[in-house]
Amino acid sequence: MTVKMGFIGLGKMGWWMAERVYVKLQRETVRVGENEVDELAVYDVDKGKVKEFTRLHPGCKPFFPFEKLRDFLVIWLMIPSEHVEETVKLMLPNVKNCIIVDGGNSDPRVSVKLAKLAREYGNWFVDVGCSGGPYKAKTGGLS
């Protein structure tokens, strides 16, 4: 089954991380379990960033994170920690069997709460706070 990956947040680190995912999808088959990820879609509150990213990355599409998400297997968040809980709560009714990844540095107590809530909706929430800044996001080597 082919599915989509969504990326929310095209800021200093998010842009480069989404670009690395895009390049990987162009070069090879990316699998998550038995599913093949075949499309990357992006969102940012700055519509100009979305327009520029999709212009530079043919085949990448914009999406709005709170509707029509059933085809998404993974949604990666690179947004400020103060917006993670609200964003995830708005997404959960619209996704199923989705892995939501928070790549920011959120409060672990919030992450535990969101993981439990995500399971109630039949999804997964994973906190994988990324460190290394924009340079490491661009060149690889995030920790």
PDB file of C-alpha atoms in Angstrom:
ATOM      1  CA  MET A   1       0.000   0.000   0.000  1.00  0.00           C
ATOM      2  CA  THR A   2       1.337   3.452  -0.853  1.00  0.00           C
ATOM      3  CA  VAL A   3       0.834   6.288   1.594  1.00  0.00           C
ATOM      4  CA  LYS A   4       1.732   9.881   2.311  1.00  0.00           C
ATOM      5  CA  MET A   5       4.052  11.519   4.779  1.00  0.00           C
ATOM      6  CA  GLY A   6       3.156  14.964   6.034  1.00  0.00           C
ATOM      7  CA  PHE A   7       5.609  17.511   7.334  1.00  0.00           C
ATOM      8  CA  ILE A   8       4.374  20.439   9.421  1.00  0.00           C
ATOM      9  CA  GLY A   9       6.773  23.308  10.008  1.00  0.00           C
ATOM     10  CA  LEU A  10       9.161  24.665   7.395  1.00  0.00           C
ATOM     11  CA  GLY A  11      11.239  26.838   9.694  1.00  0.00           C
ATOM     12  CA  LYS A  12      15.003  26.915  10.192  1.00  0.00           C
ATOM     13  CA  MET A  13      15.296  23.171  10.785  1.00  0.00           C
ATOM     14  CA  GLY A  14      12.014  21.899   9.373  1.00  0.00           C
ATOM     15  CA  TRP A  15      12.689  23.084   5.811  1.00  0.00           C
ATOM     16  CA  TRP A  16      15.952  21.135   5.629  1.00  0.00           C
ATOM     17  CA  MET A  17      14.519  18.047   7.267  1.00  0.00           C
ATOM     18  CA  ALA A  18      11.570  18.011   4.846  1.00  0.00           C
ATOM     19  CA  GLU A  19      13.986  18.488   1.959  1.00  0.00           C
ATOM     20  CA  ARG A  20      16.080  15.510   3.085  1.00  0.00           C
ATOM     21  CA  VAL A  21      12.916  13.374   3.220  1.00  0.00           C
ATOM     22  CA  TYR A  22      11.933  14.596  -0.258  1.00  0.00           C
ATOM     23  CA  VAL A  23      15.348  13.733  -1.712  1.00  0.00           C
ATOM     24  CA  LYS A  24      15.298  10.291  -0.090  1.00  0.00           C
ATOM     25  CA  LEU A  25      11.849   9.602  -1.546  1.00  0.00           C
ATOM     26  CA  GLN A  26      13.157  10.539  -5.006  1.00  0.00           C
ATOM     27  CA  ARG A  27      16.122   8.179  -4.743  1.00  0.00           C
ATOM     28  CA  GLU A  28      14.728   5.078  -3.115  1.00  0.00           C
ATOM     29  CA  THR A  29      11.723   3.238  -1.806  1.00  0.00           C
ATOM     30  CA  VAL A  30      10.926   4.261   1.749  1.00  0.00           C
ATOM     31  CA  ARG A  31       8.970   1.754   3.788  1.00  0.00           C
ATOM     32  CA  VAL A  32       7.292   2.059   7.147  1.00  0.00           C
ATOM     33  CA  GLY A  33       6.320  -1.460   8.098  1.00  0.00           C
ATOM     34  CA  GLU A  34       4.632  -2.993   5.071  1.00  0.00           C
ATOM     35  CA  ASN A  35       3.675   0.394   3.639  1.00  0.00           C
ATOM     36  CA  GLU A  36       5.579   2.336   0.993  1.00  0.00           C
ATOM     37  CA  VAL A  37       5.742   6.090   1.495  1.00  0.00           C
ATOM     38  CA  ASP A  38       5.328   7.561  -1.975  1.00  0.00           C
ATOM     39  CA  GLU A  39       4.387  11.185  -1.381  1.00  0.00           C
ATOM     40  CA  LEU A  40       5.488  14.064   0.808  1.00  0.00           C
ATOM     41  CA  ALA A  41       3.076  16.872   1.640  1.00  0.00           C
ATOM     42  CA  VAL A  42       4.008  19.999   3.606  1.00  0.00           C
ATOM     43  CA  TYR A  43       2.325  22.652   5.707  1.00  0.00           C
ATOM     44  CA  ASP A  44       3.474  25.802   7.454  1.00  0.00           C
ATOM     45  CA  VAL A  45       1.560  28.746   8.873  1.00  0.00           C
ATOM     46  CA  ASP A  46       3.617  30.837   6.447  1.00  0.00           C
ATOM     47  CA  LYS A  47       1.872  30.093   3.149  1.00  0.00           C
ATOM     48  CA  GLY A  48       4.819  31.638   1.275  1.00  0.00           C
ATOM     49  CA  LYS A  49       7.154  28.941   2.618  1.00  0.00           C
ATOM     50  CA  VAL A  50       4.748  26.222   1.495  1.00  0.00           C
ATOM     51  CA  LYS A  51       4.468  27.765  -1.958  1.00  0.00           C
ATOM     52  CA  GLU A  52       8.253  28.072  -2.289  1.00  0.00           C
ATOM     53  CA  PHE A  53       8.921  24.544  -0.997  1.00  0.00           C
ATOM     54  CA  THR A  54       6.422  22.941  -3.361  1.00  0.00           C
ATOM     55  CA  ARG A  55       7.766  25.024  -6.258  1.00  0.00           C
ATOM     56  CA  LEU A  56      11.304  23.811  -5.608  1.00  0.00           C
ATOM     57  CA  HIS A  57      10.276  20.204  -4.957  1.00  0.00           C
ATOM     58  CA  PRO A  58       8.097  18.916  -7.836  1.00  0.00           C
ATOM     59  CA  GLY A  59       5.522  16.377  -6.758  1.00  0.00           C
ATOM     60  CA  CYS A  60       5.468  17.643  -3.181  1.00  0.00           C
ATOM     61  CA  LYS A  61       2.024  19.003  -2.379  1.00  0.00           C
ATOM     62  CA  PRO A  62       0.683  21.396   0.219  1.00  0.00           C
ATOM     63  CA  PHE A  63      -1.860  20.184   2.750  1.00  0.00           C
ATOM     64  CA  PHE A  64      -3.897  21.580   5.572  1.00  0.00           C
ATOM     65  CA  PRO A  65      -3.159  19.570   8.714  1.00  0.00           C
ATOM     66  CA  PHE A  66      -6.656  19.223  10.101  1.00  0.00           C
ATOM     67  CA  GLU A  67      -8.599  17.721   7.219  1.00  0.00           C
ATOM     68  CA  LYS A  68      -8.323  14.901   4.675  1.00  0.00           C
ATOM     69  CA  LEU A  69      -5.522  13.130   6.507  1.00  0.00           C
ATOM     70  CA  ARG A  70      -6.653   9.511   6.212  1.00  0.00           C
ATOM     71  CA  ASP A  71      -3.960   8.696   3.626  1.00  0.00           C
ATOM     72  CA  PHE A  72      -1.132   9.860   5.887  1.00  0.00           C
ATOM     73  CA  LEU A  73       0.948   7.198   7.597  1.00  0.00           C
ATOM     74  CA  VAL A  74       3.424   9.617   9.197  1.00  0.00           C
ATOM     75  CA  ILE A  75       3.069  13.280  10.106  1.00  0.00           C
ATOM     76  CA  TRP A  76       6.255  14.931  11.357  1.00  0.00           C
ATOM     77  CA  LEU A  77       5.985  18.114  13.410  1.00  0.00           C
ATOM     78  CA  MET A  78       8.757  20.707  13.554  1.00  0.00           C
ATOM     79  CA  ILE A  79       6.822  23.448  15.299  1.00  0.00           C
ATOM     80  CA  PRO A  80       7.282  25.473  18.495  1.00  0.00           C
ATOM     81  CA  SER A  81       6.560  23.347  21.558  1.00  0.00           C
ATOM     82  CA  GLU A  82       3.774  25.672  22.707  1.00  0.00           C
ATOM     83  CA  HIS A  83       1.734  24.674  19.638  1.00  0.00           C
ATOM     84  CA  VAL A  84       2.278  20.900  19.683  1.00  0.00           C
ATOM     85  CA  GLU A  85      -0.558  19.907  22.038  1.00  0.00           C
ATOM     86  CA  GLU A  86      -3.161  22.038  20.255  1.00  0.00           C
ATOM     87  CA  THR A  87      -2.005  20.863  16.813  1.00  0.00           C
ATOM     88  CA  VAL A  88      -2.067  17.180  17.725  1.00  0.00           C
ATOM     89  CA  LYS A  89      -5.500  17.448  19.348  1.00  0.00           C
ATOM     90  CA  LEU A  90      -6.884  19.058  16.186  1.00  0.00           C
ATOM     91  CA  MET A  91      -5.348  16.349  13.979  1.00  0.00           C
ATOM     92  CA  LEU A  92      -6.326  13.243  15.946  1.00  0.00           C
ATOM     93  CA  PRO A  93      -9.987  13.024  14.855  1.00  0.00           C
ATOM     94  CA  ASN A  94      -8.830  13.158  11.223  1.00  0.00           C
ATOM     95  CA  VAL A  95      -6.129  10.472  11.178  1.00  0.00           C
ATOM     96  CA  LYS A  96      -6.185   6.717  11.655  1.00  0.00           C
ATOM     97  CA  ASN A  97      -3.243   4.369  12.164  1.00  0.00           C
ATOM     98  CA  CYS A  98      -0.957   7.384  11.849  1.00  0.00           C
ATOM     99  CA  ILE A  99       2.420   7.927  13.467  1.00  0.00           C
ATOM    100  CA  ILE A 100       2.673  11.526  14.670  1.00  0.00           C
ATOM    101  CA  VAL A 101       6.267  12.516  15.356  1.00  0.00           C
ATOM    102  CA  ASP A 102       7.174  15.602  17.361  1.00  0.00           C
ATOM    103  CA  GLY A 103      10.677  16.588  16.296  1.00  0.00           C
ATOM    104  CA  GLY A 104      10.766  19.653  18.525  1.00  0.00           C
ATOM    105  CA  ASN A 105      11.762  19.761  22.149  1.00  0.00           C
ATOM    106  CA  SER A 106       8.421  19.537  23.906  1.00  0.00           C
ATOM    107  CA  ASP A 107       7.770  19.032  27.586  1.00  0.00           C
ATOM    108  CA  PRO A 108       7.983  15.253  28.184  1.00  0.00           C
ATOM    109  CA  ARG A 109       4.854  15.390  30.376  1.00  0.00           C
ATOM    110  CA  VAL A 110       2.893  16.782  27.423  1.00  0.00           C
ATOM    111  CA  SER A 111       4.345  14.084  25.174  1.00  0.00           C
ATOM    112  CA  VAL A 112       3.221  11.310  27.539  1.00  0.00           C
ATOM    113  CA  LYS A 113      -0.274  12.802  27.662  1.00  0.00           C
ATOM    114  CA  LEU A 114      -0.422  13.084  23.848  1.00  0.00           C
ATOM    115  CA  ALA A 115       0.815   9.511  23.398  1.00  0.00           C
ATOM    116  CA  LYS A 116      -2.056   8.223  25.543  1.00  0.00           C
ATOM    117  CA  LEU A 117      -4.575  10.402  23.721  1.00  0.00           C
ATOM    118  CA  ALA A 118      -3.260   9.330  20.312  1.00  0.00           C
ATOM    119  CA  ARG A 119      -3.730   5.654  21.252  1.00  0.00           C
ATOM    120  CA  GLU A 120      -7.373   6.366  22.123  1.00  0.00           C
ATOM    121  CA  TYR A 121      -7.820   7.501  18.511  1.00  0.00           C
ATOM    122  CA  GLY A 122      -5.936   4.516  17.063  1.00  0.00           C
ATOM    123  CA  ASN A 123      -2.728   6.436  16.362  1.00  0.00           C
ATOM    124  CA  TRP A 124       0.789   6.746  17.777  1.00  0.00           C
ATOM    125  CA  PHE A 125       2.597   9.792  19.091  1.00  0.00           C
ATOM    126  CA  VAL A 126       6.382   9.770  19.313  1.00  0.00           C
ATOM    127  CA  ASP A 127       8.574  12.495  20.801  1.00  0.00           C
ATOM    128  CA  VAL A 128      11.986  12.540  19.111  1.00  0.00           C
ATOM    129  CA  GLY A 129      13.358  15.972  19.983  1.00  0.00           C
ATOM    130  CA  CYS A 130      16.006  16.852  17.407  1.00  0.00           C
ATOM    131  CA  SER A 131      19.215  18.642  18.277  1.00  0.00           C
ATOM    132  CA  GLY A 132      21.886  20.085  16.048  1.00  0.00           C
ATOM    133  CA  GLY A 133      20.364  23.210  14.583  1.00  0.00           C
ATOM    134  CA  PRO A 134      19.796  24.194  10.975  1.00  0.00           C
ATOM    135  CA  TYR A 135      23.292  23.169   9.801  1.00  0.00           C
ATOM    136  CA  LYS A 136      22.887  19.580  11.003  1.00  0.00           C
ATOM    137  CA  ALA A 137      19.323  19.497   9.662  1.00  0.00           C
ATOM    138  CA  LYS A 138      20.673  20.476   6.236  1.00  0.00           C
ATOM    139  CA  THR A 139      23.742  18.253   6.178  1.00  0.00           C
ATOM    140  CA  GLY A 140      22.592  15.327   8.311  1.00  0.00           C
ATOM    141  CA  GLY A 141      23.793  14.274  11.703  1.00  0.00           C
ATOM    142  CA  LEU A 142      20.955  15.492  13.884  1.00  0.00           C
ATOM    143  CA  SER A 143      20.955  13.916  17.298  1.00  0.00           C
TER     144      SER A 143
END
